[in-house]
Tab-separated table of C-alpha atoms in Angstrom:
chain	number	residue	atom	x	y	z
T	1022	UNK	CA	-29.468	3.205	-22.737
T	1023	UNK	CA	-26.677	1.751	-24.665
T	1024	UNK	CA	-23.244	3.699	-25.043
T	1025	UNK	CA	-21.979	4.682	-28.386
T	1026	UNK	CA	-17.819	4.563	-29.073
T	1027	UNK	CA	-16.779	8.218	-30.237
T	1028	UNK	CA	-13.046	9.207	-31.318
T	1029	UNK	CA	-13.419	11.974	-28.188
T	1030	UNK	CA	-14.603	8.943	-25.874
T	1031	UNK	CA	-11.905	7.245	-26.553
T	1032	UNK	CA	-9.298	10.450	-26.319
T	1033	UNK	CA	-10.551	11.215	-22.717
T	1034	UNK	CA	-10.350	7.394	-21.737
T	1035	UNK	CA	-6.652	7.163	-22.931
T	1036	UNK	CA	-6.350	10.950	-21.212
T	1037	UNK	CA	-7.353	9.391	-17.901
T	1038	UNK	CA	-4.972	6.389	-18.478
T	1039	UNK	CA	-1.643	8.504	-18.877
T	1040	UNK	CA	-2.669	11.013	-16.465
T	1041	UNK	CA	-3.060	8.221	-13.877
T	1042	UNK	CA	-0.101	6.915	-14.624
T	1043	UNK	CA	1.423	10.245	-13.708
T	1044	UNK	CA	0.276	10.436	-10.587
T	1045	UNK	CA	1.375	6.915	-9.463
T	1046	UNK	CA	4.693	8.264	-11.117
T	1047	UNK	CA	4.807	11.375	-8.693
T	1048	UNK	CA	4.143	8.786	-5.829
T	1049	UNK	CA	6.583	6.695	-6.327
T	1050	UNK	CA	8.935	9.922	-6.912
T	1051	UNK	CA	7.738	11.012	-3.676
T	1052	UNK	CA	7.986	7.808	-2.137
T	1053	UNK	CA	11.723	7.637	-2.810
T	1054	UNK	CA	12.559	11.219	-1.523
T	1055	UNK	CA	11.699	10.547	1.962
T	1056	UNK	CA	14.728	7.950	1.619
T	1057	UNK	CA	17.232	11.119	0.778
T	1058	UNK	CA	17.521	12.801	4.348
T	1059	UNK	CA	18.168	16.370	4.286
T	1060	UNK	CA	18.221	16.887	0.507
T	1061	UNK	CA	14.674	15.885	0.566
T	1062	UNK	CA	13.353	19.522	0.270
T	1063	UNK	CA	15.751	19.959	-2.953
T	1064	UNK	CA	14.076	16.585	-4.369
T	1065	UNK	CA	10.666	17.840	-3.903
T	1066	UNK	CA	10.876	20.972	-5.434
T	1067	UNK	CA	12.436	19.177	-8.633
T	1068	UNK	CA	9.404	18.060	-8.914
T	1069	UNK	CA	7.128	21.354	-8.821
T	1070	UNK	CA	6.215	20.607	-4.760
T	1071	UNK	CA	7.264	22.860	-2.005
T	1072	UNK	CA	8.131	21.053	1.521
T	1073	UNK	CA	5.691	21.538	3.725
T	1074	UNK	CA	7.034	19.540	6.618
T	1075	UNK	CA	9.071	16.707	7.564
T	1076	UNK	CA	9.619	14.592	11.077
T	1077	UNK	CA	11.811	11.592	12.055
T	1078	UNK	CA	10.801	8.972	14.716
T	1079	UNK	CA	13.816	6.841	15.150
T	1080	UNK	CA	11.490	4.188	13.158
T	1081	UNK	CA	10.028	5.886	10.310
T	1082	UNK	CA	9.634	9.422	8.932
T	1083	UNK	CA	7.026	11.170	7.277
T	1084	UNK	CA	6.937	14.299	4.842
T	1085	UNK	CA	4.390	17.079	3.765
T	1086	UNK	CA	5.130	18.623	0.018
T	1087	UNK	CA	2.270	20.602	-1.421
T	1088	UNK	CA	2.467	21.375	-5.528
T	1089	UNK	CA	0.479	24.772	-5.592
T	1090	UNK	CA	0.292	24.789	-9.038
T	1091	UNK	CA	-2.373	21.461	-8.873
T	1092	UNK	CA	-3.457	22.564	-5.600
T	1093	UNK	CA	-2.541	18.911	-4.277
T	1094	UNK	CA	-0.436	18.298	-0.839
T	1095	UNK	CA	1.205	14.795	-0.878
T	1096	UNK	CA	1.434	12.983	2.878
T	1097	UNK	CA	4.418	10.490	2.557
T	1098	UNK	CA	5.586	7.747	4.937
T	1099	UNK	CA	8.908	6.561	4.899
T	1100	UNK	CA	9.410	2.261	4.845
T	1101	UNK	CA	11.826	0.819	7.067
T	1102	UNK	CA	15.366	2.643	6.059
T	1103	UNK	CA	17.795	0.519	8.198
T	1104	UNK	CA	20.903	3.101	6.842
T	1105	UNK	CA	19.252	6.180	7.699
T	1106	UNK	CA	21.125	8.014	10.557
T	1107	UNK	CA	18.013	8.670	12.140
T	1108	UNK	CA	16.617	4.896	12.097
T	1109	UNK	CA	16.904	3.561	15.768
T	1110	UNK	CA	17.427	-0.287	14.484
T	1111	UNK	CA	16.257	-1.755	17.395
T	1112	UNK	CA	13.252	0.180	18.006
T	1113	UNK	CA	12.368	-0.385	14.274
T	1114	UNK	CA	13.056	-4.081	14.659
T	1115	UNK	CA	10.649	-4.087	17.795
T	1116	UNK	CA	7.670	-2.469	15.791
T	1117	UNK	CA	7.605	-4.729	13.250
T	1118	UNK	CA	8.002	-7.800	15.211
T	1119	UNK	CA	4.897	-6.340	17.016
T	1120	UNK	CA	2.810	-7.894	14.619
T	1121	UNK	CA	-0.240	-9.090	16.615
T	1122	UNK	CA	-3.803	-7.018	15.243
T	1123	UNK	CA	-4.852	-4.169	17.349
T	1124	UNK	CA	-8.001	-1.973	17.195
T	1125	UNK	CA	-7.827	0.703	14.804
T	1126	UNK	CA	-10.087	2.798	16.946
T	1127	UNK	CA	-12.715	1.381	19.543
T	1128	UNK	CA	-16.046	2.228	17.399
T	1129	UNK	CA	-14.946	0.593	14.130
T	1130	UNK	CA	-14.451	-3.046	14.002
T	1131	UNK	CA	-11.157	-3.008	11.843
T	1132	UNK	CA	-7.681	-4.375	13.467
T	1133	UNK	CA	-4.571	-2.733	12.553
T	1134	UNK	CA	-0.540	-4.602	12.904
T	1135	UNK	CA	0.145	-3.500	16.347
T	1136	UNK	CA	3.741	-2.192	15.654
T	1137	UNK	CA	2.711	-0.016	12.725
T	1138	UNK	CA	-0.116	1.150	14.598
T	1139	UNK	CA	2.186	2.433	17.048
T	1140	UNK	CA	4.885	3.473	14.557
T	1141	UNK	CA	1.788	5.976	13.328
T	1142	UNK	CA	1.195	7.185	16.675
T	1143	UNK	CA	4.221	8.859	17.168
T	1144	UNK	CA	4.267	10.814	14.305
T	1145	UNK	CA	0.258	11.512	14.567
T	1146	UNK	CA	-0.021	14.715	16.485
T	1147	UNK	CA	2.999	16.431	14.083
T	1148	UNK	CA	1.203	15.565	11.059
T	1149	UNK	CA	-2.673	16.378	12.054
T	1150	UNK	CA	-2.070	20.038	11.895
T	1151	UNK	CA	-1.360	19.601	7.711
T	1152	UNK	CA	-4.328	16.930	7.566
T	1153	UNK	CA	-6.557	19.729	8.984
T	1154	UNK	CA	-5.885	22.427	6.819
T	1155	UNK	CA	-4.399	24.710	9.830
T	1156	UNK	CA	-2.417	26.442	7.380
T	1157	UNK	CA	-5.557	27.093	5.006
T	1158	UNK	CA	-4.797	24.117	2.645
T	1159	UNK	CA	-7.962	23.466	0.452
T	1160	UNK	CA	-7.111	21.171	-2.139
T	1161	UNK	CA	-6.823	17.274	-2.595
T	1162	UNK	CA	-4.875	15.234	-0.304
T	1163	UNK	CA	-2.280	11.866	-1.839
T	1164	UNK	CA	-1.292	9.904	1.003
T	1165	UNK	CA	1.575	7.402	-0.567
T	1166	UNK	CA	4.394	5.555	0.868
T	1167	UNK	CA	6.935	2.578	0.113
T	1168	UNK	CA	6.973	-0.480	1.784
T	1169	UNK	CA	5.732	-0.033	5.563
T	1170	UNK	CA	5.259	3.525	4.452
T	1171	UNK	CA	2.779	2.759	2.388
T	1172	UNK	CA	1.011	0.872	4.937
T	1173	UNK	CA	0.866	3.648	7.205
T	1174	UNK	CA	0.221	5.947	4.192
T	1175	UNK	CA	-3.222	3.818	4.533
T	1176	UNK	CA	-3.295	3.810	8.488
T	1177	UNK	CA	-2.947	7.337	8.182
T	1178	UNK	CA	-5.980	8.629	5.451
T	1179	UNK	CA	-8.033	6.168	7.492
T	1180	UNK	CA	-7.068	8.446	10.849
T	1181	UNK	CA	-7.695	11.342	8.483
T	1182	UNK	CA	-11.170	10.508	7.731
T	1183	UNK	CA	-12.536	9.071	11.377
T	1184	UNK	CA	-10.745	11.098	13.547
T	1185	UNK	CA	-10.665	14.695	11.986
T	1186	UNK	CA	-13.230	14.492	9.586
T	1187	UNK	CA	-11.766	14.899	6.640
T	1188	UNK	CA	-13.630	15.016	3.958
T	1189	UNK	CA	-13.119	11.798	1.035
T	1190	UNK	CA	-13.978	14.047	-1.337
T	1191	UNK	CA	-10.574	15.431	-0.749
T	1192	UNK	CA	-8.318	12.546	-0.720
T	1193	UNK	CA	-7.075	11.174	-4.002
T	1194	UNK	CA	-6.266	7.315	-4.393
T	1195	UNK	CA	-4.228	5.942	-2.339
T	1196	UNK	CA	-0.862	4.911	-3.531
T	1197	UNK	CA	1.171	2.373	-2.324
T	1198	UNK	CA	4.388	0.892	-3.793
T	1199	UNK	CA	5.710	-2.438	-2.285
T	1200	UNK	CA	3.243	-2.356	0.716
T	1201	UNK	CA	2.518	-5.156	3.300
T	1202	UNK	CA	-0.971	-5.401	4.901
T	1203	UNK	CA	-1.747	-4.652	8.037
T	1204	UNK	CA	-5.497	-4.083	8.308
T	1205	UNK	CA	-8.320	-6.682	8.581
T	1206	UNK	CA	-12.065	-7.610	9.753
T	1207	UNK	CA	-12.291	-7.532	13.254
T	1208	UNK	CA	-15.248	-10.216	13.119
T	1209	UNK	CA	-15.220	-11.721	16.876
T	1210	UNK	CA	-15.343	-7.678	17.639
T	1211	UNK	CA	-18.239	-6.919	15.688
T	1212	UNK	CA	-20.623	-9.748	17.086
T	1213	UNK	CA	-20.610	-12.204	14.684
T	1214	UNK	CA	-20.741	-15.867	16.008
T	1215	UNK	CA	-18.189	-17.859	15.544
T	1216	UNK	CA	-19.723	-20.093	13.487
T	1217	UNK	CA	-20.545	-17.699	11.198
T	1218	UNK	CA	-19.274	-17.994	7.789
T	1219	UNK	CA	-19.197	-14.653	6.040
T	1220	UNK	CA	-16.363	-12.662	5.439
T	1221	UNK	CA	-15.746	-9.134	4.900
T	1222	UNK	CA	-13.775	-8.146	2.111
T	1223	UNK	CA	-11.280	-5.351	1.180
T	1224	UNK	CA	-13.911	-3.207	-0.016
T	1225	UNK	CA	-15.897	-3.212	2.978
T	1226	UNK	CA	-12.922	-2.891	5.433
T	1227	UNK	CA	-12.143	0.336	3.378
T	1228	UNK	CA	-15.836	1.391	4.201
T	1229	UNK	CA	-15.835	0.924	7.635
T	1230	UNK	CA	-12.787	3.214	7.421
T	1231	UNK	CA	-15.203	6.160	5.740
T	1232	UNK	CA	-14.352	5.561	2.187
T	1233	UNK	CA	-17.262	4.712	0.401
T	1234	UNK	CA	-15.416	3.772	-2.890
T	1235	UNK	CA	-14.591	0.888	-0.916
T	1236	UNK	CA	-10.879	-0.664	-2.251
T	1237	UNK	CA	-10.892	1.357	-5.478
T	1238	UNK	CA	-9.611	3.579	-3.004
T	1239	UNK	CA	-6.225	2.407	-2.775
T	1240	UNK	CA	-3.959	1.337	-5.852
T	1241	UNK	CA	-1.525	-1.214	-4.584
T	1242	UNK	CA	1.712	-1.290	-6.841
T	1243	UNK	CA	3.853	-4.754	-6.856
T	1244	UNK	CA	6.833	-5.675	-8.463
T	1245	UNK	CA	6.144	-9.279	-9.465
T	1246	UNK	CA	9.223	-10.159	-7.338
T	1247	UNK	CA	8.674	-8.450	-4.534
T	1248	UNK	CA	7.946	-11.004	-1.355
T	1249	UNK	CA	7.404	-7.965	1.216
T	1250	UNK	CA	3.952	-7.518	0.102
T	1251	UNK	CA	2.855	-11.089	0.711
T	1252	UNK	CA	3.815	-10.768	4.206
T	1253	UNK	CA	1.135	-11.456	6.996
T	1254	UNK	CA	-0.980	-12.748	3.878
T	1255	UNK	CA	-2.121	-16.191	3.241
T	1256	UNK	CA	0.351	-15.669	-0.374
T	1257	UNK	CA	3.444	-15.090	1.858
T	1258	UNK	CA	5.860	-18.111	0.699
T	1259	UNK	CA	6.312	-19.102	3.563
T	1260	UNK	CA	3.245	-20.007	5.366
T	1261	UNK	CA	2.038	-21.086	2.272
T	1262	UNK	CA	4.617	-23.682	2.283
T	1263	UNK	CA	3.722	-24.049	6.370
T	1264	UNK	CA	0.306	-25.143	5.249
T	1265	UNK	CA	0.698	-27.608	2.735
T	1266	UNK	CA	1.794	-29.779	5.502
T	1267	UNK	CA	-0.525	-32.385	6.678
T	1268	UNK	CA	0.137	-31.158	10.842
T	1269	UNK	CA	-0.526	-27.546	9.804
T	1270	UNK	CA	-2.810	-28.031	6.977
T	1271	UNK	CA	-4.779	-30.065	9.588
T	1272	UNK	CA	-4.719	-28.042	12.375
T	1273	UNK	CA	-5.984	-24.865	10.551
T	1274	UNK	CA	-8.769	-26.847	8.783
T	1275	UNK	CA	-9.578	-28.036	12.487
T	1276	UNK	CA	-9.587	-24.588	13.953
T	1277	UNK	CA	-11.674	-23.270	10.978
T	1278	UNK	CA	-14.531	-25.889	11.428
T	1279	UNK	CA	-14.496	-25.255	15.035
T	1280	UNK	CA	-14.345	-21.683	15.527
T	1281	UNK	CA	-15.213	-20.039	11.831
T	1282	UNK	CA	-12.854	-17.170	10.198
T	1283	UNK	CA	-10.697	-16.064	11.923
T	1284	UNK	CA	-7.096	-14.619	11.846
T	1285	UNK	CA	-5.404	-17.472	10.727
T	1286	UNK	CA	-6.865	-20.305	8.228
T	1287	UNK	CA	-5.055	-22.347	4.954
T	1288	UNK	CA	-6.951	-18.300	2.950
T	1289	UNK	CA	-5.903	-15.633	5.928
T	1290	UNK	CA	-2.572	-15.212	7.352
T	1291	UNK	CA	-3.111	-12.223	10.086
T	1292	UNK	CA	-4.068	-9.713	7.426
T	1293	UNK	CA	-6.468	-8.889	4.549
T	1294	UNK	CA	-4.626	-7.148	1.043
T	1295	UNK	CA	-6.126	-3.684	0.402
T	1296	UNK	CA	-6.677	-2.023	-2.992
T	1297	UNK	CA	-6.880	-3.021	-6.539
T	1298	UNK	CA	-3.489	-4.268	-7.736
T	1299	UNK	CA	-1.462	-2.858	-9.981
T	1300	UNK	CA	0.791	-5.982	-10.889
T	1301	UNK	CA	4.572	-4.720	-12.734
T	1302	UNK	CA	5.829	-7.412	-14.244
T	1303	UNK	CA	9.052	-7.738	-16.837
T	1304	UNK	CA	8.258	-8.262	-20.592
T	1305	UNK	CA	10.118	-11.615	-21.902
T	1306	UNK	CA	12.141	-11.299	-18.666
T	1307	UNK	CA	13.786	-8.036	-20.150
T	1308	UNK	CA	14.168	-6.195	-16.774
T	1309	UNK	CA	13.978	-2.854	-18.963
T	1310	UNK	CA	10.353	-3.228	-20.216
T	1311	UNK	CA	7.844	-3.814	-17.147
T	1312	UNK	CA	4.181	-3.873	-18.131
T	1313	UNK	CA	1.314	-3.210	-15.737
T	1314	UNK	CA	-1.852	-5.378	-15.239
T	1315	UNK	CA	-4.614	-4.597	-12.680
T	1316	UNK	CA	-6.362	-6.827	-10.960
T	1317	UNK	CA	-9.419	-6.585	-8.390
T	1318	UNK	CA	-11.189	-8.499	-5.436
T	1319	UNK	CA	-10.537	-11.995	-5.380
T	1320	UNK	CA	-7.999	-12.124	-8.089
T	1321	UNK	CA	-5.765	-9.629	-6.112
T	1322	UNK	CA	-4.432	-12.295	-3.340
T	1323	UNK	CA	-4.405	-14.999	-6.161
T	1324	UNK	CA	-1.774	-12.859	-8.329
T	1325	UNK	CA	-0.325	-12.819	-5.214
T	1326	UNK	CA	0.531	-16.175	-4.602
T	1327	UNK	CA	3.820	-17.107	-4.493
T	1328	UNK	CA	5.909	-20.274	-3.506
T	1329	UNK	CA	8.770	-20.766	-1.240
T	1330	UNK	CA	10.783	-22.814	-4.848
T	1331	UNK	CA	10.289	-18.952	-6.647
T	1332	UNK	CA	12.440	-17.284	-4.271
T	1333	UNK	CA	15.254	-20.374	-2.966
T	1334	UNK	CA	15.533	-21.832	-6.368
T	1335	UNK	CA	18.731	-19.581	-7.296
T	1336	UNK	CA	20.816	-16.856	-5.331
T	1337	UNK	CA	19.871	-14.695	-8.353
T	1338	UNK	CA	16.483	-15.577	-7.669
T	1339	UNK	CA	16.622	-14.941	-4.479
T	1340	UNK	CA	19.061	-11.640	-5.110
T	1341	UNK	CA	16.061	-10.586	-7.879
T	1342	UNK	CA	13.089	-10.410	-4.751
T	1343	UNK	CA	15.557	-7.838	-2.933
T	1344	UNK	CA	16.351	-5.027	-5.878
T	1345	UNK	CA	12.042	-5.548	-6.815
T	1346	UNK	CA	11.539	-4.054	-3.100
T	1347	UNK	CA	13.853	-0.971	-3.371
T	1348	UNK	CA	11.714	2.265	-4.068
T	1349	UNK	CA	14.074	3.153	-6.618
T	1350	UNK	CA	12.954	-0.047	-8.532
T	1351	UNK	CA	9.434	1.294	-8.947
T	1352	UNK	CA	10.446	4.645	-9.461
T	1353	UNK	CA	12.390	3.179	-12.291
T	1354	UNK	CA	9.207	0.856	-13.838
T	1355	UNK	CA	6.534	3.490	-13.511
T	1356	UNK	CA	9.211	6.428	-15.172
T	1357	UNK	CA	9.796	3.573	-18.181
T	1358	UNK	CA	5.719	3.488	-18.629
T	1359	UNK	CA	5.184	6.805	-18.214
T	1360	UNK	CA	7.435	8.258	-20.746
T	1361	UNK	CA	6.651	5.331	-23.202
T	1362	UNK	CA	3.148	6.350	-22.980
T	1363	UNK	CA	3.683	10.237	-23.349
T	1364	UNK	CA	5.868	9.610	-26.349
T	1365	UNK	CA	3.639	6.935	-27.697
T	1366	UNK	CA	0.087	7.482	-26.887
T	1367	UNK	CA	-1.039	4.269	-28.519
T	1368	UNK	CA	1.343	2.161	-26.374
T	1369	UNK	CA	-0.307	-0.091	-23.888
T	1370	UNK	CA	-0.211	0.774	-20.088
């Protein structure tokens, strides 16, 4: 049965655009508040949400803001905030250099960065009671977070669904805003031979978590000059640079024909990028008009891609790849698109 265009059709399509890009909007808002230490309530309710609860670690922090109105509660991770008075900078330092994969849980054959893992952990039993609905909380969950927040923003709705049950029905996208990966495949675990071949994808890493949707499920926001979400990819600078060497170009072939896919080969560097992409990107290089492109599957770790010459060319250069990881720098992009597209309904996202 073939689909007919309709003025209405197109009306509710551009209606699902904008109010999208709301919502990754009031993420990245969110994202940003859990930055503001104790005027983080007062941010919140600026925004129609109501602080639910809140919790420090001495490495991250985490925050629960419901908006009544929508009947929507928002679970956000704090990155790594080296000037917070809360931060312990050597504990923080320790989890991330813990980066070695560690199962996610024993049943599901998913690895998880050991350091975030951990990071999670210590905040888990403060933050169940809100994923539970203790309080009587019906509504639809947005788990969200900057940087290594939003990698534990994902940890954490993949806890959510395996280990209490919750329902994916209730949990909207996932948002994340300048996010390195942490998850992958745990193949060896799951009894495949070694000189097996196949790989599993994002989408059914996201499945094994409970989340049918597969990688739709998460929307992955990068600033094109952002180099923290290449890390622990095969599009990290670095290694890519590592491998185009003939001694480690040669000895990850070698390993690959030996013993298969595994954690590290010339296409996997420790971890697999989750979501569809959502790519921000400056118009004619005017930092004041970003546009946003979105990319799936195997195009996602291509965007990606970035050499070690884009970032050491300059000190600008270099100086650029530090402001496109600071929260407020996707606040900023995502506010710009929003309010074009509000004011301008025909603009493009």
């Amino acid at each position: 049965m073939s689909s007919t265009w309709t003025p209405a059709a197109s009306v509710a399509r551009d209606a699902e655009a904008t109010d999208a890009l709301t919502l990754a909007t009031r993420c990245a808002r969110a994202s940003n508040f859990v930055y503001r230490g104790d005027d983080l309530p007062t941010w919140f309710a600026d925004d129609g949400a109501t602080t639910r609860a809140r919790g420090a670690t001495g490495a991250t922090a985490f925050a629960v803001a419901d908006d009544a109105a929508r009947n929507e509660r928002f679970v956000v991770i704090r990155g790594a905030a080296w000037n917070q008075p809360d931060t312990d900078r050597n504990k923080l330092s320790w989890q991330i250099a813990k980066v070695w994969p560690q199962r996610l849980r024993r049943e599901t054959p998913v690895v998880c960065h050991q350091g975030v893992l951990e990071m999670t952990d210590e905040f888990w039993d403060d933050l169940k009671p809100w994923l539970r609905g203790d309080d009587g909380f019906t509504g639809t969950f947005y788990f969200t977070g900057h940087s290594l927040g939003g990698s534990m923003a994902i940890v954490c709705a993949a806890r959510a669904r395996l280990e209490l049950g919750l329902e994916e029905s209730r949990v909207g996208p996932i948002h994340t805003f300048g996010a390195p990966p942490v998850l992958a495949y745990d193949r060896l675990a799951s009894g495949r031979s070694a000189s097996d071949e196949a790989t599993i994808g994002m989408n059914e890493i996201m499945r094994l978590l409970g989340f049918e949707q597969g990688a739709a499920m998460v929307r992955q926001y990068v600033l094109a000059n952002d180099v923290i979400p290449r890390m622990w990819l095969a599009a990290d600078p670095v290694f890519s640079a590592a491998t185009k060497t003939d001694f480690i170009g040669g000895l990850l072939d070698w390993r690959r024909e030996i013993f298969g896919e595994g954690m590290f080969t010339k296409n996997r560097f420790l971890y697999e990028s989750i979501g569809e992409l959502y790519w921000l990107e400056s118009a004619n290089n005017d930092q004041g008009k970003p546009t946003l492109s979105r990319f799936f599957g195997d195009d996602v770790l291509t965007k990606l891609q970035m050499e070690l010459e884009d970032i050491t060319q300059s000190p600008m250069t270099a100086m650029r790849t530090l402001g496109d990881h600071n929260s407020q720098a996707y606040v900023d992009a995502l506010q710009f698109l929003t309010i074009r597209r509000v004011l301008n309904p025909s603009s493009p996202i």
